[in-house]
PDB file of C-alpha atoms in Angstrom:
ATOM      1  CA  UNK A  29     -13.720  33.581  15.044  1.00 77.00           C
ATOM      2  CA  UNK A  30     -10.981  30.984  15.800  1.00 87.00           C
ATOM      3  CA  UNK A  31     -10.423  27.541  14.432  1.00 88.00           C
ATOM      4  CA  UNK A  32     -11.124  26.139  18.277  1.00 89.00           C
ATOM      5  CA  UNK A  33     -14.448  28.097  18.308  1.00 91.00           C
ATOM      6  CA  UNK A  34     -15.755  27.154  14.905  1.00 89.00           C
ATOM      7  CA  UNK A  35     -14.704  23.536  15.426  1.00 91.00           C
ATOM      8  CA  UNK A  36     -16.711  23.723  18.602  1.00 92.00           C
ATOM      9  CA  UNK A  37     -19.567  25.112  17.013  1.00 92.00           C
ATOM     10  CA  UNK A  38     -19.964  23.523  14.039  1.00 90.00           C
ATOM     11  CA  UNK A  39     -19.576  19.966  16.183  1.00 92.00           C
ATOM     12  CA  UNK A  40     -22.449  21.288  18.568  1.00 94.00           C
ATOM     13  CA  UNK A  41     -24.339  21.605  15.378  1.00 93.00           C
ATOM     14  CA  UNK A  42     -23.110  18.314  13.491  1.00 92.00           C
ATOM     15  CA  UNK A  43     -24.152  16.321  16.674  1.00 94.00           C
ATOM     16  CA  UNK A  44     -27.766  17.694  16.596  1.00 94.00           C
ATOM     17  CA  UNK A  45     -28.555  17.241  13.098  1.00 94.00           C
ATOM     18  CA  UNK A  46     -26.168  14.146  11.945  1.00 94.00           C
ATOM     19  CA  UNK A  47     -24.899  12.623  15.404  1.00 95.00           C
ATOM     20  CA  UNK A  48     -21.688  10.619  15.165  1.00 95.00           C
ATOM     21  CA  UNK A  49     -19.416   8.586  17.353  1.00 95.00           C
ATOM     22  CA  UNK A  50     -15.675   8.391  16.940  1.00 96.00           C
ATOM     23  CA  UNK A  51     -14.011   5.609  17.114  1.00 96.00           C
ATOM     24  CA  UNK A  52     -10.149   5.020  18.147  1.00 95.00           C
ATOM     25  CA  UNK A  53      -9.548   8.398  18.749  1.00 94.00           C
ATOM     26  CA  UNK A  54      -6.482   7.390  20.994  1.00 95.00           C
ATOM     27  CA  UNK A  55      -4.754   5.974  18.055  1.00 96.00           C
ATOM     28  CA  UNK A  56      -4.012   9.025  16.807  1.00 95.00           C
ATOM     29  CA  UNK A  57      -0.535  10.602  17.733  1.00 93.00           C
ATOM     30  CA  UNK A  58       0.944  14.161  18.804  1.00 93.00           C
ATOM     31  CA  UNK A  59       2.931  15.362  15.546  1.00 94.00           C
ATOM     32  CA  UNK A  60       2.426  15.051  12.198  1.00 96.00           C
ATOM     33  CA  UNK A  61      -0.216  13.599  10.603  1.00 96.00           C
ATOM     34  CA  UNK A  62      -2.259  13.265   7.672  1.00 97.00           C
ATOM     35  CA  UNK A  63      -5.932  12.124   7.986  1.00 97.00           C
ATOM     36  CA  UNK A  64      -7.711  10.296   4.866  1.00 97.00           C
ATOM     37  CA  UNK A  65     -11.207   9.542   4.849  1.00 95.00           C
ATOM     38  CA  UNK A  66     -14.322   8.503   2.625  1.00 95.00           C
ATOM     39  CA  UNK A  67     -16.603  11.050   1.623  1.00 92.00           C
ATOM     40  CA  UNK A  68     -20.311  10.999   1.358  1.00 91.00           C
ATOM     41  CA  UNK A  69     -21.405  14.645   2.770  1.00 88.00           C
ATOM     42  CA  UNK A  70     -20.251  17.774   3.168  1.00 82.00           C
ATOM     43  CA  UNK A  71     -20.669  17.236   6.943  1.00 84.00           C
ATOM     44  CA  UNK A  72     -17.526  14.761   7.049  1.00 90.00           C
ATOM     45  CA  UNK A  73     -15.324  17.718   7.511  1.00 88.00           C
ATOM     46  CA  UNK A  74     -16.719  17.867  11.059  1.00 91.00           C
ATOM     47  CA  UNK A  75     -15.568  14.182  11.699  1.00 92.00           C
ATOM     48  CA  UNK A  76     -11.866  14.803  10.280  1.00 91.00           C
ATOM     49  CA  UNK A  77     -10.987  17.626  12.208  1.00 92.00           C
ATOM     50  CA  UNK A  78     -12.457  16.452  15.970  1.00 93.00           C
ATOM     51  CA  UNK A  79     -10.660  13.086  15.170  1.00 94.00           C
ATOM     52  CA  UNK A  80      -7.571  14.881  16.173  1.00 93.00           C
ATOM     53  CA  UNK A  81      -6.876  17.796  19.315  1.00 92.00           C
ATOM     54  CA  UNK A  82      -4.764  19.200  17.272  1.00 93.00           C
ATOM     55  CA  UNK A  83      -6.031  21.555  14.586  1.00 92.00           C
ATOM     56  CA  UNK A  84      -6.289  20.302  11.138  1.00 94.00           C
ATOM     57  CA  UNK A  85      -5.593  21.668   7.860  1.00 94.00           C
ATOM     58  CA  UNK A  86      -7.741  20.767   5.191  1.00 91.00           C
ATOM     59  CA  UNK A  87      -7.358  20.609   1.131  1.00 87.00           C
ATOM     60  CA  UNK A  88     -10.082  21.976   0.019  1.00 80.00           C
ATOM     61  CA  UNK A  89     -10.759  22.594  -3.534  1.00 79.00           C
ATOM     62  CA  UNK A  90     -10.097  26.445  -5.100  1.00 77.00           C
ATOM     63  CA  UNK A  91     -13.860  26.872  -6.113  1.00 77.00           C
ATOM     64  CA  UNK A  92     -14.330  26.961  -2.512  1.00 74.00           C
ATOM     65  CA  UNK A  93     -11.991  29.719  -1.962  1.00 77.00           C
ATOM     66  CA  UNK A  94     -13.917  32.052  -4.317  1.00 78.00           C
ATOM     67  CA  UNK A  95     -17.342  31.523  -2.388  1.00 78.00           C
ATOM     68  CA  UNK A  96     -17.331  34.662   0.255  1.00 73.00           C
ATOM     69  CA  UNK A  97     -18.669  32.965   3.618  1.00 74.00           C
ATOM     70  CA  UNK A  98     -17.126  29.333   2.636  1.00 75.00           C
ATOM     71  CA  UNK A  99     -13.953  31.244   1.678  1.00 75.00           C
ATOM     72  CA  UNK A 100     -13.866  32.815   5.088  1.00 79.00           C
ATOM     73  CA  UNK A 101     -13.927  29.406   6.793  1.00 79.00           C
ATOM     74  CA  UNK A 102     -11.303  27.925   4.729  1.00 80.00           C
ATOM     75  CA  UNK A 103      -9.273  31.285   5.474  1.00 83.00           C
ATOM     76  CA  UNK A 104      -9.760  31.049   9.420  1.00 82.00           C
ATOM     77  CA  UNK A 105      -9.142  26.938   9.409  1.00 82.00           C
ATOM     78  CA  UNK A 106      -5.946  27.860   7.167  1.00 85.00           C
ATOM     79  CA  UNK A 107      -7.068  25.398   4.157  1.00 88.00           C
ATOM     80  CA  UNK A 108      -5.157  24.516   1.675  1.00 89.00           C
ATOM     81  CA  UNK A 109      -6.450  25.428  -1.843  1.00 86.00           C
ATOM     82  CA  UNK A 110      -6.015  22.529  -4.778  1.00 84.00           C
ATOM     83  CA  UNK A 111      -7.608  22.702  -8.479  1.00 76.00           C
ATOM     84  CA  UNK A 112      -9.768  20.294  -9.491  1.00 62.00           C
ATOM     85  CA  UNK A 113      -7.661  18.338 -11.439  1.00 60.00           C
ATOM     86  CA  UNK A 114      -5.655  17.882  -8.125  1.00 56.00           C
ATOM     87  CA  UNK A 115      -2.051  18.706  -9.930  1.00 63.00           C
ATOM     88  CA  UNK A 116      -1.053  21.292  -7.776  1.00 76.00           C
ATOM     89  CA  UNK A 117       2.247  21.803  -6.986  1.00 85.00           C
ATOM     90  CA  UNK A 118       1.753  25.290  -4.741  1.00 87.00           C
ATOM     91  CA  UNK A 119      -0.989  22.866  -2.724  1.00 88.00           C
ATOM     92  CA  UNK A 120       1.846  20.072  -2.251  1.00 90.00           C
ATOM     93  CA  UNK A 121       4.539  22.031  -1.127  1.00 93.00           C
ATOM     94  CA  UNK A 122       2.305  23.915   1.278  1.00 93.00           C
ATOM     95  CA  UNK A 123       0.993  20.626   2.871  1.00 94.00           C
ATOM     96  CA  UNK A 124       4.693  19.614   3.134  1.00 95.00           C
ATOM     97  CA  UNK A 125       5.452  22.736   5.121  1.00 95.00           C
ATOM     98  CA  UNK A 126       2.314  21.943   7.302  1.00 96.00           C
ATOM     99  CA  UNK A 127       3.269  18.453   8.011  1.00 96.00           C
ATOM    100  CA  UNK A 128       7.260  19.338   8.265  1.00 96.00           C
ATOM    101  CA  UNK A 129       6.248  21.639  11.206  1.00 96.00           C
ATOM    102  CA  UNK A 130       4.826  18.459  13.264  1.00 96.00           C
ATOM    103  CA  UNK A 131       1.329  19.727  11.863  1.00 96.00           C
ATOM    104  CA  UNK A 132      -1.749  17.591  10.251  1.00 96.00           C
ATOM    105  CA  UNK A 133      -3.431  17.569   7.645  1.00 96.00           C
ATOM    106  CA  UNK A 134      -6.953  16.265   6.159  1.00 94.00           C
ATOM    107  CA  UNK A 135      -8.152  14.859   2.308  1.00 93.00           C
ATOM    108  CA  UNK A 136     -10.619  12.855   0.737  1.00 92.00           C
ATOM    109  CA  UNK A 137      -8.626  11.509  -1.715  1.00 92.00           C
ATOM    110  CA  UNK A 138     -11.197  10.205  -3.865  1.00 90.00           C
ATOM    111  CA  UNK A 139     -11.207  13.736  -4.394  1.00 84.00           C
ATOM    112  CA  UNK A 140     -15.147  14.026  -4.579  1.00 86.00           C
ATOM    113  CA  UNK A 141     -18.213  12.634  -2.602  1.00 89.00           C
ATOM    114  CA  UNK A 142     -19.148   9.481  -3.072  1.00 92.00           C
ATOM    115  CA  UNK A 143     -22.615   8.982  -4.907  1.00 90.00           C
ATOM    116  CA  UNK A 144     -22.498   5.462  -5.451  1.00 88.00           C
ATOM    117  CA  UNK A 145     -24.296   2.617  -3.707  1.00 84.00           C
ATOM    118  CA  UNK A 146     -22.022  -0.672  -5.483  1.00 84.00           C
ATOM    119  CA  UNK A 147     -18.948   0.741  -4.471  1.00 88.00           C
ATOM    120  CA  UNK A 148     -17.437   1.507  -1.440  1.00 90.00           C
ATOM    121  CA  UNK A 149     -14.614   3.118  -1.906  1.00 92.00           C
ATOM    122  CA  UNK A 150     -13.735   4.963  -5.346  1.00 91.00           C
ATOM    123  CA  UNK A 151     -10.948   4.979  -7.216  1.00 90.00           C
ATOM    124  CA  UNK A 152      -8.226   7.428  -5.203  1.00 90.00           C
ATOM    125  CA  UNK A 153      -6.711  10.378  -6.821  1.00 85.00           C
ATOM    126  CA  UNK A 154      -3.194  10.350  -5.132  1.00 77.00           C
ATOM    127  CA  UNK A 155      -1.679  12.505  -3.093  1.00 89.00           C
ATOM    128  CA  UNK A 156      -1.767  10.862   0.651  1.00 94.00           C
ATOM    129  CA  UNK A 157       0.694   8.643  -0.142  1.00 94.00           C
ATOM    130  CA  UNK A 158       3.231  10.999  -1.540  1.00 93.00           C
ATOM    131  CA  UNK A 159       3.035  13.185   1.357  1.00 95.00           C
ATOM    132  CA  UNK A 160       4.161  10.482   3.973  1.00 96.00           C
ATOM    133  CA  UNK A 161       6.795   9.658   2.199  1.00 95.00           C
ATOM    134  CA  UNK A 162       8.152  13.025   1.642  1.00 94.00           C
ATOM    135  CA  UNK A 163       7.650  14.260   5.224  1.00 96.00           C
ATOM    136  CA  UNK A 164       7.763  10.689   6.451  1.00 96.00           C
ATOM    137  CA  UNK A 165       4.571  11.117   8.475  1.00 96.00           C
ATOM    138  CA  UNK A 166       2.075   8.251   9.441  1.00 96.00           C
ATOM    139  CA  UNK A 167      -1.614   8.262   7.766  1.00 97.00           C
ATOM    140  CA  UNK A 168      -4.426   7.427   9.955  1.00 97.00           C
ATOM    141  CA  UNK A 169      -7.943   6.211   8.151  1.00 97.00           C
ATOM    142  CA  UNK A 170     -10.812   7.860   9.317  1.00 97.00           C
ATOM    143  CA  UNK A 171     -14.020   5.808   7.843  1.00 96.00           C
ATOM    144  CA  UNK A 172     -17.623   6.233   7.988  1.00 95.00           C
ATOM    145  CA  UNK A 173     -19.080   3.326   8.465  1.00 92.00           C
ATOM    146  CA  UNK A 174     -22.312   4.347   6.183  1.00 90.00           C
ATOM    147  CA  UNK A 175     -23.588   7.624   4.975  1.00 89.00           C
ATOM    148  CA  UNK A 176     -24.843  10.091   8.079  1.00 88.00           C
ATOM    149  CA  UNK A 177     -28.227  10.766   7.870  1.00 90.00           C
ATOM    150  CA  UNK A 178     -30.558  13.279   9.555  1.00 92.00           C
ATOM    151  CA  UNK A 179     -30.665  12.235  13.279  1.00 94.00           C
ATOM    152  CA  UNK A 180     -29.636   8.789  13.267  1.00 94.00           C
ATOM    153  CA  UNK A 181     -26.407   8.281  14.895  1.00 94.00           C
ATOM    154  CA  UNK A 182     -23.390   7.494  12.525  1.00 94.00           C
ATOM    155  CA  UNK A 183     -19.560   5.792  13.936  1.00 95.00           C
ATOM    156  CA  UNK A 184     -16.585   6.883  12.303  1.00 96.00           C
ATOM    157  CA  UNK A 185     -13.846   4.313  12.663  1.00 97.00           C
ATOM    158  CA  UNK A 186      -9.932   5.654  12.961  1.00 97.00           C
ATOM    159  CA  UNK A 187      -8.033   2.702  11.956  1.00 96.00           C
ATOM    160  CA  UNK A 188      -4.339   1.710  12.436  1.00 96.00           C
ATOM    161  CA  UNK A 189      -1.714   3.893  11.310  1.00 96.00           C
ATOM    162  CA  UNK A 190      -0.624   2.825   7.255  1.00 95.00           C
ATOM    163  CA  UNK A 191       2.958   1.889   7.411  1.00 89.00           C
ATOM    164  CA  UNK A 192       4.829   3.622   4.465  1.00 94.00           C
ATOM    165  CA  UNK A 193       8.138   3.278   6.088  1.00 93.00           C
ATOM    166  CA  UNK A 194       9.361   1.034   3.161  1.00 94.00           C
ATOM    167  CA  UNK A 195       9.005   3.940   0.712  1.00 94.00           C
ATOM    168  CA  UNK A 196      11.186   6.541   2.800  1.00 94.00           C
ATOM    169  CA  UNK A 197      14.573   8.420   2.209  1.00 90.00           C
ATOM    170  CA  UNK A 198      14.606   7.546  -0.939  1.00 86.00           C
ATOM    171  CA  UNK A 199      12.877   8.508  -4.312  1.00 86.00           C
ATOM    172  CA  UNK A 200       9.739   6.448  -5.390  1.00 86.00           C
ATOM    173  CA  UNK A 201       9.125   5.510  -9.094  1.00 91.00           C
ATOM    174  CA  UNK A 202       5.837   5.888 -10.105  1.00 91.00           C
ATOM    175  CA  UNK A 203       4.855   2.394  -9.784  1.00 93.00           C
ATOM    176  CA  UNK A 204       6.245   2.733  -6.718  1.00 93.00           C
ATOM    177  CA  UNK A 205       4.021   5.503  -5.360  1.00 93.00           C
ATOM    178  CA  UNK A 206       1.129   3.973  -7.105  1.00 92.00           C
ATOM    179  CA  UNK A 207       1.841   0.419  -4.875  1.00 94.00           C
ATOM    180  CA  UNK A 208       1.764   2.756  -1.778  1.00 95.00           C
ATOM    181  CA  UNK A 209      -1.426   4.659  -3.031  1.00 94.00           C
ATOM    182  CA  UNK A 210      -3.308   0.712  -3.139  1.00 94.00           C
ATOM    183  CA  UNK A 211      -1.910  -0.046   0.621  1.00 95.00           C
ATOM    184  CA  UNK A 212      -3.338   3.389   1.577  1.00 96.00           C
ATOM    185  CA  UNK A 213      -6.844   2.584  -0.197  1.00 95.00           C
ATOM    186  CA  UNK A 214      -6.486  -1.226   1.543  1.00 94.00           C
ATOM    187  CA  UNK A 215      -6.211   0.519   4.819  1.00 96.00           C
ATOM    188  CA  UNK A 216      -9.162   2.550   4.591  1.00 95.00           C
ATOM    189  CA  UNK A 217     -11.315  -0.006   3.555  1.00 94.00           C
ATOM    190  CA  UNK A 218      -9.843  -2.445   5.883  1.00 94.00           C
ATOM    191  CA  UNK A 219     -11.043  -0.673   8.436  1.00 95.00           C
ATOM    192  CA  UNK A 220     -14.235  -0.651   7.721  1.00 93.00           C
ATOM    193  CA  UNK A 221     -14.747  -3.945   7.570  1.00 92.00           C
ATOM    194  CA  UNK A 222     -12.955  -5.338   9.817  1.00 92.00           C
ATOM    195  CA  UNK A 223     -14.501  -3.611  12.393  1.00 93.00           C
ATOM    196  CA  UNK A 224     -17.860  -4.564  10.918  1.00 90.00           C
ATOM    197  CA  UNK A 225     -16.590  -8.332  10.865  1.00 87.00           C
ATOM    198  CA  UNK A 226     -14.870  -7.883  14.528  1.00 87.00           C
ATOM    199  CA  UNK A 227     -18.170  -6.181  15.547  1.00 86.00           C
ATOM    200  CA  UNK A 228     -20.365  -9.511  14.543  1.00 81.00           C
ATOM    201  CA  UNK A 229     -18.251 -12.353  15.983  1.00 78.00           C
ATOM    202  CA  UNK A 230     -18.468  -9.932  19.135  1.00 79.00           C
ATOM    203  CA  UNK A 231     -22.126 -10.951  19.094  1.00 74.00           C
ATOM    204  CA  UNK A 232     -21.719 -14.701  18.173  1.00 70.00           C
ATOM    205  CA  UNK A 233     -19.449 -14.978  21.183  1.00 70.00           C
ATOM    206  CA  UNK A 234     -22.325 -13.859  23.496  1.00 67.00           C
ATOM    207  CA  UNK A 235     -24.853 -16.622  21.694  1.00 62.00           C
ATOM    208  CA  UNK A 236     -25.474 -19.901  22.349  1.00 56.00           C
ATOM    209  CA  UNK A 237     -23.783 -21.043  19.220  1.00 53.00           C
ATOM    210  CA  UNK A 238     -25.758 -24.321  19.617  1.00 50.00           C
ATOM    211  CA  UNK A 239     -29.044 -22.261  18.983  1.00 54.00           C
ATOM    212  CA  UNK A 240     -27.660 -20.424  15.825  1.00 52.00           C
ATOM    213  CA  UNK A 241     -28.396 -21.707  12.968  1.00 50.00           C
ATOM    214  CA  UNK A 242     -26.119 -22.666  10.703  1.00 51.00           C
ATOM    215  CA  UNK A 243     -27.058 -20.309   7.823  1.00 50.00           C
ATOM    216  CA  UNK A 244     -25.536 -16.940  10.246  1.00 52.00           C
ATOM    217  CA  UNK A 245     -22.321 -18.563  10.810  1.00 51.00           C
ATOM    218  CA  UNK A 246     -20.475 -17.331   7.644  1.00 53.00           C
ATOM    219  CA  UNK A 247     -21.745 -13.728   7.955  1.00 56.00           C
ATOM    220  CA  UNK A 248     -18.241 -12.571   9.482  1.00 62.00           C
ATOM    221  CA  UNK A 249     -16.651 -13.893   6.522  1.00 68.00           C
ATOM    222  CA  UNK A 250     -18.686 -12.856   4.206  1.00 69.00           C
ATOM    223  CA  UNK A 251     -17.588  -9.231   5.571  1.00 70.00           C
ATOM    224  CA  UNK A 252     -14.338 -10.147   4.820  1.00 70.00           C
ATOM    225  CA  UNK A 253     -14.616 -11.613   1.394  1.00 74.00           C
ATOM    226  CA  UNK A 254     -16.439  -7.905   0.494  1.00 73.00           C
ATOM    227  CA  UNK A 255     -12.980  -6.368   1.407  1.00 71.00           C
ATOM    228  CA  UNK A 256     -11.494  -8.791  -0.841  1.00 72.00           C
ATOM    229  CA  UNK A 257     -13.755  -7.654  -3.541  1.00 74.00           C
ATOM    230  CA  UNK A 258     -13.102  -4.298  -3.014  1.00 70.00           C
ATOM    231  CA  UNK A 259      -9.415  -4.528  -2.705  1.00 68.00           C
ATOM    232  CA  UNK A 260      -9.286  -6.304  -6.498  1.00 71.00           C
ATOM    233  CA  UNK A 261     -11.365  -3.476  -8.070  1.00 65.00           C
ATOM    234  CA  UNK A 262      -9.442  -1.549 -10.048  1.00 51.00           C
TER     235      UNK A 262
END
């Protein structure tokens, strides 16, 4: 089996049992490219790699590897394998090469799914960051808006490229690639809700605001001031 026909399949599949819509797919370029999303099911895979024509390299973690039918898929997709504790130079350098040769690649970088129902975003593990700047190659958010569930259809937002360019030909301290690691987390959850908060005044704009009351005014901002909230957690 090829990656074209197992994307194809497993998106006939994923649009039967969790439907989705994407979002902004036109945003994302020919060339390099590295994908980051949220993660809340196994089934987000399916959103990362049709964001993109182009096929997609995933890092996936080893255990994966080591399981015979998953391994198989990860072999055919050409994943990259990274241990759990993410420190993986072998998995770095090979996502370099990927990326060097006008390639993309894919990550979760908070590096497991997201359980949690007060948070939407966890903390990031790194990596996304230091692999623009060392192949100088844009990152492109790819949010779900909520968790899919059975049936119901889900939209996965591709936001604006995260501009890195500030960080390149040159070598980043640590604080430094930690700064660019927060305006890569920023981006993702920006675009969440700003499209949740663009999506709202859409539908003020069609009301009589004279009939509204006054208590559904603030509701775009109050979109905005969860960013906020998010963007100060630590």
């Amino acid at each position: 089996m090829t990656y074209k026909s197992l994307k194809r399949y497993f998106n006939a599949v994923t649009q039967v049992i969790v439907p989705y819509k994407l979002i902004g797919k036109e945003k994302i370029q020919a060339g390099a490219g590295i994908l980051v999303g949220n993660h809340y099911r196994n089934w987000d895979i399916v959103h990362m790699a049709c964001a993109s024509p182009d096929p997609v390299h995933f890092i996936a973690k080893q255990e994966l590897f080591d399981k015979k039918i998953i391994g198989n898929l990860c072999e055919i997709v050409q994943a990259i394998p990274v241990s759990r504790d993410g420190n993986d130079a072998s998995a770095v350098m090979q996502a370099i090469r990927y990326l060097k040769k006008g390639e993309k690649i894919a990550m979760f970088p908070e590096g497991t799914r997201n359980k949690r129902k007060d948070v939407e975003l966890l903390p990031l593990k790194g990596g996304a960051a230091l692999l623009s700047i060392k192949t100088e190659s844009p990152i492109y958010p790819v949010i779900c808006l909520r968790k899919t569930r059975f049936f119901i259809r889900t939209k996965i937002i591709i936001g604006d490229i995260v501009d890195l360019s500030q960080f390149y030909g040159k070598k980043s301290t640590v604080e430094e690639l930690q700064q660019a690691e927060k305006l890569v987390r920023g981006a993702m959850l920006k675009t969440k809700f700003r499209y949740l908060a663009d999506k709202y005044q859409k539908k003020l704009n069609k009301i009589n605001l004279k009939r509204l009351k006054k208590s559904l005014l603030p509701l775009p901002n109050q979109y905005l001031e969860r960013l906020d909230a998010q963007l100060k957690q630590e």
